[in-house]
mmCIF file of C-alpha atoms in Angstrom:
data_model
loop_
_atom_site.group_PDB
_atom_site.id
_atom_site.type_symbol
_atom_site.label_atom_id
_atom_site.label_comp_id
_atom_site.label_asym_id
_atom_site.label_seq_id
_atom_site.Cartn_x
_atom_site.Cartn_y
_atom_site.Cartn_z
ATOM 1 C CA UNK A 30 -5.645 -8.983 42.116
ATOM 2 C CA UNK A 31 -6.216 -11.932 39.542
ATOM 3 C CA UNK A 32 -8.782 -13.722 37.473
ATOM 4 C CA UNK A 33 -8.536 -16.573 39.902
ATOM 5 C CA UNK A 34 -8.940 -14.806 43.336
ATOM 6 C CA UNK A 35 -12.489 -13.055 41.659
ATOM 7 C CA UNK A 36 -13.358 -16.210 40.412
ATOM 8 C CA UNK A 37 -12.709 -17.286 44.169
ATOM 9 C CA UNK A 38 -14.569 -14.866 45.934
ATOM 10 C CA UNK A 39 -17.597 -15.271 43.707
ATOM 11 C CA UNK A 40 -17.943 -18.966 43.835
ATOM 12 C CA UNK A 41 -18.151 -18.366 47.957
ATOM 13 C CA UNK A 42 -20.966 -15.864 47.307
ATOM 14 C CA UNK A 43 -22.786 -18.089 45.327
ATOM 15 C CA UNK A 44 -22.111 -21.046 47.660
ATOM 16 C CA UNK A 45 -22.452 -19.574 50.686
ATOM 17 C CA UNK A 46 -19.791 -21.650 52.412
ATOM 18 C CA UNK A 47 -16.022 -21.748 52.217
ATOM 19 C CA UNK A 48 -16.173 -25.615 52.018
ATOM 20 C CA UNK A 49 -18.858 -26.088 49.283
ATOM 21 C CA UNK A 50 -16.661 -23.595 47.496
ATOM 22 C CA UNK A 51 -13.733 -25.169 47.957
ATOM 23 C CA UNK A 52 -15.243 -28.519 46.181
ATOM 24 C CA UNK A 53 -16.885 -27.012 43.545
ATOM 25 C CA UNK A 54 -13.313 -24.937 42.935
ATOM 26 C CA UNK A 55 -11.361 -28.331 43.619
ATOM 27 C CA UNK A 56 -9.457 -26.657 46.153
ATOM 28 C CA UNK A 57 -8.556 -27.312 49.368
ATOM 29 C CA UNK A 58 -10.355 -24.791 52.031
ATOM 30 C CA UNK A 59 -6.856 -23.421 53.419
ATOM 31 C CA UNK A 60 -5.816 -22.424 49.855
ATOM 32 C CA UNK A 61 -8.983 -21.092 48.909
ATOM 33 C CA UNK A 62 -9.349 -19.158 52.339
ATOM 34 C CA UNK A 63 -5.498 -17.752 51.695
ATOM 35 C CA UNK A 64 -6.261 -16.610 48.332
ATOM 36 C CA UNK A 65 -9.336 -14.675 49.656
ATOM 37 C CA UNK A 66 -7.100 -13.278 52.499
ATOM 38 C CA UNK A 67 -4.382 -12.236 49.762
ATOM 39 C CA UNK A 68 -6.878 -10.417 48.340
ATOM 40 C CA UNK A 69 -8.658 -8.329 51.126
ATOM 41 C CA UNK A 70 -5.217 -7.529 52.742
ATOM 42 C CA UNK A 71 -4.042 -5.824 48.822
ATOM 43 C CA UNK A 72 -7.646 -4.098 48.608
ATOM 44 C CA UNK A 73 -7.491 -3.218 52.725
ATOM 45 C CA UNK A 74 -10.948 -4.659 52.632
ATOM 46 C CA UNK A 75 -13.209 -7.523 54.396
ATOM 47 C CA UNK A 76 -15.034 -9.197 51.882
ATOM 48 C CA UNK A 77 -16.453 -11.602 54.455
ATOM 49 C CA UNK A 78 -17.195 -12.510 58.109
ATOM 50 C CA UNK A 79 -16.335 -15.707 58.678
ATOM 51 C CA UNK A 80 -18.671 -17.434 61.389
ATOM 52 C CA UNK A 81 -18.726 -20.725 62.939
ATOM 53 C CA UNK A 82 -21.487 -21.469 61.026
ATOM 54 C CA UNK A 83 -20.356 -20.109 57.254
ATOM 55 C CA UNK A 84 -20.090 -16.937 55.660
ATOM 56 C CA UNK A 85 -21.691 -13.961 55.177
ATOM 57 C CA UNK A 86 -20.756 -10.945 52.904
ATOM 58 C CA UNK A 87 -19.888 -7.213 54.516
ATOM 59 C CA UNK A 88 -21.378 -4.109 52.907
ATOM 60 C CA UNK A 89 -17.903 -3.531 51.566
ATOM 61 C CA UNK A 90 -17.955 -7.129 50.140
ATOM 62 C CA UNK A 91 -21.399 -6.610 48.773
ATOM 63 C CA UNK A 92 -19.770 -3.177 46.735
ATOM 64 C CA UNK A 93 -16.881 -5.456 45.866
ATOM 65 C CA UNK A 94 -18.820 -8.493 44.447
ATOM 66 C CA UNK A 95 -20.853 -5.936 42.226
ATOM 67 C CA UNK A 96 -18.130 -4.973 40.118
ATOM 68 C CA UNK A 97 -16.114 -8.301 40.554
ATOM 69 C CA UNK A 98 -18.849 -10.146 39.099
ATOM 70 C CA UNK A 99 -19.129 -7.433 35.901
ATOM 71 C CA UNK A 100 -15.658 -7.693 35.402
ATOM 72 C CA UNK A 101 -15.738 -11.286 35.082
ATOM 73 C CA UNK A 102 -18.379 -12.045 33.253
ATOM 74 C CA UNK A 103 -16.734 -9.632 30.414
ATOM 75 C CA UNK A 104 -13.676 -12.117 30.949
ATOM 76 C CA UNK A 105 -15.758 -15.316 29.810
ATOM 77 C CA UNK A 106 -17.625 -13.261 27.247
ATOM 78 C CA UNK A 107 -14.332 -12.218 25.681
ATOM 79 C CA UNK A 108 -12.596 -16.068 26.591
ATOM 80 C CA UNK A 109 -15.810 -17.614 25.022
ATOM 81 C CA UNK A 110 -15.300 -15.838 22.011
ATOM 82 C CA UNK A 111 -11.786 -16.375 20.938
ATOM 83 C CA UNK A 112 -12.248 -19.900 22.230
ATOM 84 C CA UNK A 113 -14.821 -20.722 19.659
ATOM 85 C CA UNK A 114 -13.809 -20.521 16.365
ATOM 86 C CA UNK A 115 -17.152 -20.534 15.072
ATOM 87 C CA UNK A 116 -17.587 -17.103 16.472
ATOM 88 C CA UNK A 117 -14.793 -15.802 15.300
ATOM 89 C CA UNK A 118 -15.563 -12.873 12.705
ATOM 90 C CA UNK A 119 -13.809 -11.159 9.673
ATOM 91 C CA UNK A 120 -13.075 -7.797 9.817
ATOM 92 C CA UNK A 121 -12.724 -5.076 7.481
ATOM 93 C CA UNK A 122 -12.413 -1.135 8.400
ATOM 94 C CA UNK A 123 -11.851 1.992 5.983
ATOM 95 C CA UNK A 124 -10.710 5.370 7.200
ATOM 96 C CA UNK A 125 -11.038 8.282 4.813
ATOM 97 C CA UNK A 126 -11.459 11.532 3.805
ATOM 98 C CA UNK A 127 -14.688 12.746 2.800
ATOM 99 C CA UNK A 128 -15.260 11.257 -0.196
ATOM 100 C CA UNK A 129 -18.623 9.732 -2.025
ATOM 101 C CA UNK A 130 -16.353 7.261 -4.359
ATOM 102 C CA UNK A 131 -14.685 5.554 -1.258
ATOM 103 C CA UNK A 132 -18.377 5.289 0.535
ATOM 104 C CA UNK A 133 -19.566 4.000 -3.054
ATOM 105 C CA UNK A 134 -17.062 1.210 -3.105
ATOM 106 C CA UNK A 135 -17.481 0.390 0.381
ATOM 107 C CA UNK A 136 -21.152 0.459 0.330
ATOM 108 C CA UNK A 137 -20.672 -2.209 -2.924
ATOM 109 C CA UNK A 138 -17.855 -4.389 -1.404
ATOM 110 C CA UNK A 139 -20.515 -4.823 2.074
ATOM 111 C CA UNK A 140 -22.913 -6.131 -0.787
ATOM 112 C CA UNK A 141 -20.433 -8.474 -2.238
ATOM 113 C CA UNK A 142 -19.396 -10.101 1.267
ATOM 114 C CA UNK A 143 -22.887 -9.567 3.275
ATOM 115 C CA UNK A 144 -22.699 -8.560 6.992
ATOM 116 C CA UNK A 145 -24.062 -12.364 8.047
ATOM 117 C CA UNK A 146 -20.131 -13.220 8.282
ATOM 118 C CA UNK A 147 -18.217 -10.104 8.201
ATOM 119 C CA UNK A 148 -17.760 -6.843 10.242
ATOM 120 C CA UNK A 149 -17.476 -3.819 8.618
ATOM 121 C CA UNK A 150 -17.011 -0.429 9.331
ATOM 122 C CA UNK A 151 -15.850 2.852 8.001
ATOM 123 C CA UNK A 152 -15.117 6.112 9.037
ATOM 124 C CA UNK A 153 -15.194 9.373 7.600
ATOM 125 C CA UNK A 154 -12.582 11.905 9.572
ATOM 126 C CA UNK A 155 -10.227 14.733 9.673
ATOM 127 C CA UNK A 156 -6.947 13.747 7.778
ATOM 128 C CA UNK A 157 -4.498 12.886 10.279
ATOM 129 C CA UNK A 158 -7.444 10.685 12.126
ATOM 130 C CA UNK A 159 -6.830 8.737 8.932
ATOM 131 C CA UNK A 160 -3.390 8.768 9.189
ATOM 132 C CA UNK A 161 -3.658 7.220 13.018
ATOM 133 C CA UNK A 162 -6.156 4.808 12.505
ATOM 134 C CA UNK A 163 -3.646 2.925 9.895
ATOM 135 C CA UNK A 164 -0.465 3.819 11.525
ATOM 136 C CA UNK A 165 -1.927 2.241 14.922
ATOM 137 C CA UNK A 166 -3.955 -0.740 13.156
ATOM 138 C CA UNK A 167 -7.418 0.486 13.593
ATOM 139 C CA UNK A 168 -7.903 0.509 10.014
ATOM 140 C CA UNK A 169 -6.632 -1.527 7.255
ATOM 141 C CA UNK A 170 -6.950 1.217 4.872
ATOM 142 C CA UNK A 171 -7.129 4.607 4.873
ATOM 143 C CA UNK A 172 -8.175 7.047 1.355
ATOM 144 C CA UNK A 173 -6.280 10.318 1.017
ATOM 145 C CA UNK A 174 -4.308 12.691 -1.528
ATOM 146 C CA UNK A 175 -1.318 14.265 -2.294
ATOM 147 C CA UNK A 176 -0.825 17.674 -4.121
ATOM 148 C CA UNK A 177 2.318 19.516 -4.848
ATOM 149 C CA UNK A 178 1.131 21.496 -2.047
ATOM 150 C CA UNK A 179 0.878 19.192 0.592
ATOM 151 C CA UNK A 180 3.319 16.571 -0.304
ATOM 152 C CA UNK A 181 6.343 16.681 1.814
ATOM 153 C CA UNK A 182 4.558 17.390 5.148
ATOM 154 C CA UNK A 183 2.430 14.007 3.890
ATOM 155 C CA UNK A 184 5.182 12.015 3.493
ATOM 156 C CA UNK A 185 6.742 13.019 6.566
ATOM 157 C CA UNK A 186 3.836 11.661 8.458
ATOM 158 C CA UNK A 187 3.620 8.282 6.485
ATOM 159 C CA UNK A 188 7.298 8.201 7.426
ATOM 160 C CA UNK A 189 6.436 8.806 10.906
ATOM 161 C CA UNK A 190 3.924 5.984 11.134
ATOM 162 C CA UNK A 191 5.918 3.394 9.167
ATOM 163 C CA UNK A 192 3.189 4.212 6.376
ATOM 164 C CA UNK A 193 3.032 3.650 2.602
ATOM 165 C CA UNK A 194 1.093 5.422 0.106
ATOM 166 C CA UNK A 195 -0.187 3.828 -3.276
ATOM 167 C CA UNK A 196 -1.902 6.003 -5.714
ATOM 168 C CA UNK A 197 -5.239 5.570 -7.624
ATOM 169 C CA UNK A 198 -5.501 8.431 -9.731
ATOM 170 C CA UNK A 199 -4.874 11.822 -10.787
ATOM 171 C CA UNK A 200 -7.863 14.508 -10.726
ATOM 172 C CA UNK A 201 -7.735 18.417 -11.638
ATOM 173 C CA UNK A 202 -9.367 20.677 -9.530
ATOM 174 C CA UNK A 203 -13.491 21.015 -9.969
ATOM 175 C CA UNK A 204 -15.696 23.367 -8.092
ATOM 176 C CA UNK A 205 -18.732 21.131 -6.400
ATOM 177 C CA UNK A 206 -22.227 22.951 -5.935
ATOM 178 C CA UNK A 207 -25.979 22.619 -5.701
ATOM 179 C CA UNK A 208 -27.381 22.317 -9.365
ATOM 180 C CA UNK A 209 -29.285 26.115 -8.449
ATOM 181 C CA UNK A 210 -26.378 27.852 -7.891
ATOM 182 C CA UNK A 211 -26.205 30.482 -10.092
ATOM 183 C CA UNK A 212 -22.699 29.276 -11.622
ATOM 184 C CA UNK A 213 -24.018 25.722 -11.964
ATOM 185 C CA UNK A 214 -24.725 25.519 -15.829
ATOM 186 C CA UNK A 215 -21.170 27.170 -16.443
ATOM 187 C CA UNK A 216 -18.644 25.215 -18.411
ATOM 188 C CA UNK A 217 -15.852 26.237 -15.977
ATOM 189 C CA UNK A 218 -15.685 28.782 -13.246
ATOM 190 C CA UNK A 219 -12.892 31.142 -12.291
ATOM 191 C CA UNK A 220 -11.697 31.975 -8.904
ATOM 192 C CA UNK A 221 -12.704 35.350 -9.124
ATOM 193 C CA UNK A 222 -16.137 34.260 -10.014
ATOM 194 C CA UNK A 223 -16.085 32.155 -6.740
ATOM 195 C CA UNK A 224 -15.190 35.183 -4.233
ATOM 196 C CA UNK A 225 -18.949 36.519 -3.355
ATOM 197 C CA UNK A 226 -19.773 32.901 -2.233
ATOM 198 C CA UNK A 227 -19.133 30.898 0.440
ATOM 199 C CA UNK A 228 -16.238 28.408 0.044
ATOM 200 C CA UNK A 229 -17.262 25.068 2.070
ATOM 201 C CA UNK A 230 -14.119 23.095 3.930
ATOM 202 C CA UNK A 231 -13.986 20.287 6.300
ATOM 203 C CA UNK A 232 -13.340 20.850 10.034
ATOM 204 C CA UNK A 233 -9.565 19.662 10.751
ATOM 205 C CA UNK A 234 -9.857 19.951 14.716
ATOM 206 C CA UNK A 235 -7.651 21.988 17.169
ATOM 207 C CA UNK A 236 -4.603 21.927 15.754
ATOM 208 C CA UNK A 237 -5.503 22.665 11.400
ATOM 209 C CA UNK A 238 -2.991 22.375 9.220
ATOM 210 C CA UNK A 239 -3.549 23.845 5.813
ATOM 211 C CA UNK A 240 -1.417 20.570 4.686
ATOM 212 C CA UNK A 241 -4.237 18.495 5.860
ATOM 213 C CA UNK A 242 -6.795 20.209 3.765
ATOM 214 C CA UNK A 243 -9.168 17.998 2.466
ATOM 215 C CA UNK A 244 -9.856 20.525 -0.168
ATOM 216 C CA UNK A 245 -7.717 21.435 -3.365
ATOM 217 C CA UNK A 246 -6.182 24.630 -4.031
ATOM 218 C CA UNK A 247 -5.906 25.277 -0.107
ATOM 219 C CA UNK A 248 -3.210 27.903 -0.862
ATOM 220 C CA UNK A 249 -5.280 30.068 -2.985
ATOM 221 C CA UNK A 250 -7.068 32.808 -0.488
ATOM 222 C CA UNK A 251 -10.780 32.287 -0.493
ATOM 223 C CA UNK A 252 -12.309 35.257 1.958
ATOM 224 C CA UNK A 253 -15.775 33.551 2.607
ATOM 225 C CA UNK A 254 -15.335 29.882 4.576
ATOM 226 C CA UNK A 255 -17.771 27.831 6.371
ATOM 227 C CA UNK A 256 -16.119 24.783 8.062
ATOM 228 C CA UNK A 257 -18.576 21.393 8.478
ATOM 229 C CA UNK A 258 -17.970 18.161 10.097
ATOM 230 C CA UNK A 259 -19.568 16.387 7.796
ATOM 231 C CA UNK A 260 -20.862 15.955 4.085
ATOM 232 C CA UNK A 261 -24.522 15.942 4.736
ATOM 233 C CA UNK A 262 -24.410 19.417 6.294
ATOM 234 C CA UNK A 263 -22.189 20.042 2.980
ATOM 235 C CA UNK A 264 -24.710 19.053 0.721
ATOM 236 C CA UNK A 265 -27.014 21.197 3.024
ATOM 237 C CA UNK A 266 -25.726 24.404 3.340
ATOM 238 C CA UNK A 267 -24.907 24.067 -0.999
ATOM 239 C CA UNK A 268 -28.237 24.198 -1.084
ATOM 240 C CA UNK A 269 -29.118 26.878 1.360
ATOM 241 C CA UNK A 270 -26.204 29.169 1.074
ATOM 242 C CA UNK A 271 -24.957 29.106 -2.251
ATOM 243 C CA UNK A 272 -21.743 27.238 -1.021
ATOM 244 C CA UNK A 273 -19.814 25.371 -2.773
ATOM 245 C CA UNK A 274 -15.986 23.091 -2.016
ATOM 246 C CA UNK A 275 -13.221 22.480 -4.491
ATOM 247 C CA UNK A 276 -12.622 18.610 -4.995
ATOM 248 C CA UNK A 277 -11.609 15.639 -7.700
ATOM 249 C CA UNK A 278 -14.849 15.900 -9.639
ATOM 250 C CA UNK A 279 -15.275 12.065 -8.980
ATOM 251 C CA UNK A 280 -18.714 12.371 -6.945
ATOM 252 C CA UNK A 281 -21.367 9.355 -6.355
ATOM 253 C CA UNK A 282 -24.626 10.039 -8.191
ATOM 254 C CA UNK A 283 -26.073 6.783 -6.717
ATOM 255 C CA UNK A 284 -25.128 8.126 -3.399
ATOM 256 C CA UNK A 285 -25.661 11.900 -3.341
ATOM 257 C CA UNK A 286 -28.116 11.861 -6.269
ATOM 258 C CA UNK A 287 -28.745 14.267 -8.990
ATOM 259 C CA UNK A 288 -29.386 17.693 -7.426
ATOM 260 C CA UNK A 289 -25.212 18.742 -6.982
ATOM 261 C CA UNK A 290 -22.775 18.966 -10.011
ATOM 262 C CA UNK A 291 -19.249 19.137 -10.530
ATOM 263 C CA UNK A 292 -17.801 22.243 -12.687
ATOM 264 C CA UNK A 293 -14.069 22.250 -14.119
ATOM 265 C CA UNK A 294 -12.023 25.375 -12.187
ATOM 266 C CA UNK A 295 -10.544 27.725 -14.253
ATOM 267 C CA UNK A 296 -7.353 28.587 -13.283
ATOM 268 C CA UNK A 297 -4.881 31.490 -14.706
ATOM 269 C CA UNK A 298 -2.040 32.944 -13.993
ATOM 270 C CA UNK A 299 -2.366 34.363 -10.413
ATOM 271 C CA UNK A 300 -4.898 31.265 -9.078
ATOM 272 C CA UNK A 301 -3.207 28.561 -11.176
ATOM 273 C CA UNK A 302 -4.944 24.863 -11.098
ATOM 274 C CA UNK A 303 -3.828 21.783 -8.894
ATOM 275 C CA UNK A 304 -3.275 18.307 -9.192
ATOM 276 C CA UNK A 305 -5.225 15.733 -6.753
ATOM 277 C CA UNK A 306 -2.890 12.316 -6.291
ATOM 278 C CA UNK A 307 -5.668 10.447 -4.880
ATOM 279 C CA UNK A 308 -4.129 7.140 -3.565
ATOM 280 C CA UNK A 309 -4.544 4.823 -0.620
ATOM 281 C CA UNK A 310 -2.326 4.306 2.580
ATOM 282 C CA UNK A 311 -1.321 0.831 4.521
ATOM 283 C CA UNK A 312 0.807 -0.075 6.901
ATOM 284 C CA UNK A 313 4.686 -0.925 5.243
ATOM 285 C CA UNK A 314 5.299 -4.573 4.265
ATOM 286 C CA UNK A 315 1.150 -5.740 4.973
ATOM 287 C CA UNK A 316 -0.652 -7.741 2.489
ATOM 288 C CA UNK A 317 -4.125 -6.314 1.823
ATOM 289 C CA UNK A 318 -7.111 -9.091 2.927
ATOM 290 C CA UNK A 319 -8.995 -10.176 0.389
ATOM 291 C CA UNK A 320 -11.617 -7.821 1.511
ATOM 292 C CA UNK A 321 -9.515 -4.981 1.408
ATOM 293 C CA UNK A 322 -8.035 -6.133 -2.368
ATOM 294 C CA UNK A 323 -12.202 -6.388 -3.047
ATOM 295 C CA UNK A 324 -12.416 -2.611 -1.602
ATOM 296 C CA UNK A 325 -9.473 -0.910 -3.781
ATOM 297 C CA UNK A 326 -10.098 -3.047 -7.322
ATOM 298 C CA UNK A 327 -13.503 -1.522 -6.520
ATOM 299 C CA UNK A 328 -11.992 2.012 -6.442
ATOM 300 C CA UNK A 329 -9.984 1.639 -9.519
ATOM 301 C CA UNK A 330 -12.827 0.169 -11.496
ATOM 302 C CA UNK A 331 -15.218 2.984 -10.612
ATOM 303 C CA UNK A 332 -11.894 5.407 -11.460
ATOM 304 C CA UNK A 333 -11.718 3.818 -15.066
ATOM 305 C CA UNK A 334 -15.354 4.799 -15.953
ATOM 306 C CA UNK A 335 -15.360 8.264 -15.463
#
């Protein structure tokens, strides 16, 4: 079945005649009644019966030219669009981890460029959904990080996707809460201090990894755990539980406003402290679009002032 033997069979329903069809088509009737015939014999259908005085369309052909018709008109939709280069838009898509500071610099790169010429998007997802939507093209960036923890089994999937990583900055470990909690106002909290409370991760899907931990210090054993899908319910249950997640300390005020707080951990000897790598990934060998060089200088500015 081709573009060319729908395009057929609609111009005949809309003509109601083989031969007007055939003019309009600038065809002659035997070819245009072949390529019909081609057709119904693949499908083992009868579009039409074919009378002495025209054409009329069977209840099979009536089924047929439904779908026929939708599937064309996407076809000169999709040809109309690539045809004129006046339609044509730019577009720019982020894949991260849940982070505030990569919404914050997307949310201030959109203002830069404006929406009237530009399509944007972003996604916030499990880790190795970030990892695919680079490694297949989907995105043009994708924000992660690296610990000593989870470094290797990283690399091996960069490696996997043809994947490079470029870092941003280094973060220590700081516990994130509601400004109530009652270890909010401390100047650092201990993990021991953290155990009657619930500690807050992100959902990682079927198969969870402790490598793809979004959270820091994944290795140390933390008995209470709520998992969320996403950082509003975070934010929410922080609030209403006393929860709390371990993360870079590099939150969005303008974003998440002035009710949760960031607290240095504590580590010691048995529950020692981690590095976060925070860093970007691309595809090997690809230039970043100006958009996407807009995007990460806007990272690595809002880095530099905290």
């Amino acid at each position: 079945m081709t573009l060319q033997q729908l395009l057929y069979v609609l111009t005949v329903s809309d003509e109601k005649s083989m031969n007007k069809a055939a003019e309009k088509l600038f065809v002659s009737q035997p070819t245009l009644t072949s390529a019909i015939q081609s057709l119904e014999k693949e499908l083992d259908i009868q579009i039409y019966n074919r009378t002495s005085h025209g054409v009329t369309v069977t209840q099979q052909g009536q089924e047929f030219l439904t779908y026929a018709r939708q599937l064309y008109q996407q076809y000169e939709l999709l040809k109309n669009r690539y045809e004129d280069v006046s339609l044509r838009r730019n577009k720019f898509r982020v894949s991260c981890q849940h982070y505030s500071f990569a919404t914050k610099a997307f949310v201030d790169t959109v203002k830069k460029y404006g929406t009237s010429k530009y399509d944007f998007a972003i996604s916030e997802t499990k880790t190795m959904h970030v990892i695919e939507d680079v490694g297949n093209s989907l995105s043009e960036i994708g924000i992660l990080y690296l610990s000593n923890y989870n470094r290797r089994f990283m690399m091996k999937q960069f490696d996997e996707w043809n994947l490079e990583f470029h870092k941003l900055a280094d973060c220590d470990a700081f516990v994130y809460l509601y400004k109530g909690h009652p270890l909010a106002k401390k100047k650092s909290i201990t993990y021991e201090e953290l155990l009657p409370y619930p500690n807050m991760t992100f959902d990682q899907g079927n198969n969870p990894s402790m490598y793809t931990a979004e959270e820091i210090l994944v290795e140390n054993e933390f008995p209470r755990k709520i998992q969320v899908n996403d950082r509003a319910t975070m934010l929410n249950l922080m609030r209403g539980l006393n929860g709390y997640t371990l993360c870079s300390g590099i939150i969005s005020r303008d974003l998440n406003g002035d009710d949760y707080v960031v607290v240095p951990y504590e580590a010691n000897i048995e529950n020692p402290n981690s590095m976060m790598e925070i860093g970007y990934i691309t595809r090997k060998n690809t230039v970043l679009s100006e958009i996407g060089s807009t995007y990460i200088q806007t990272m690595k500015d809002y880095f530099s002032n905290k």
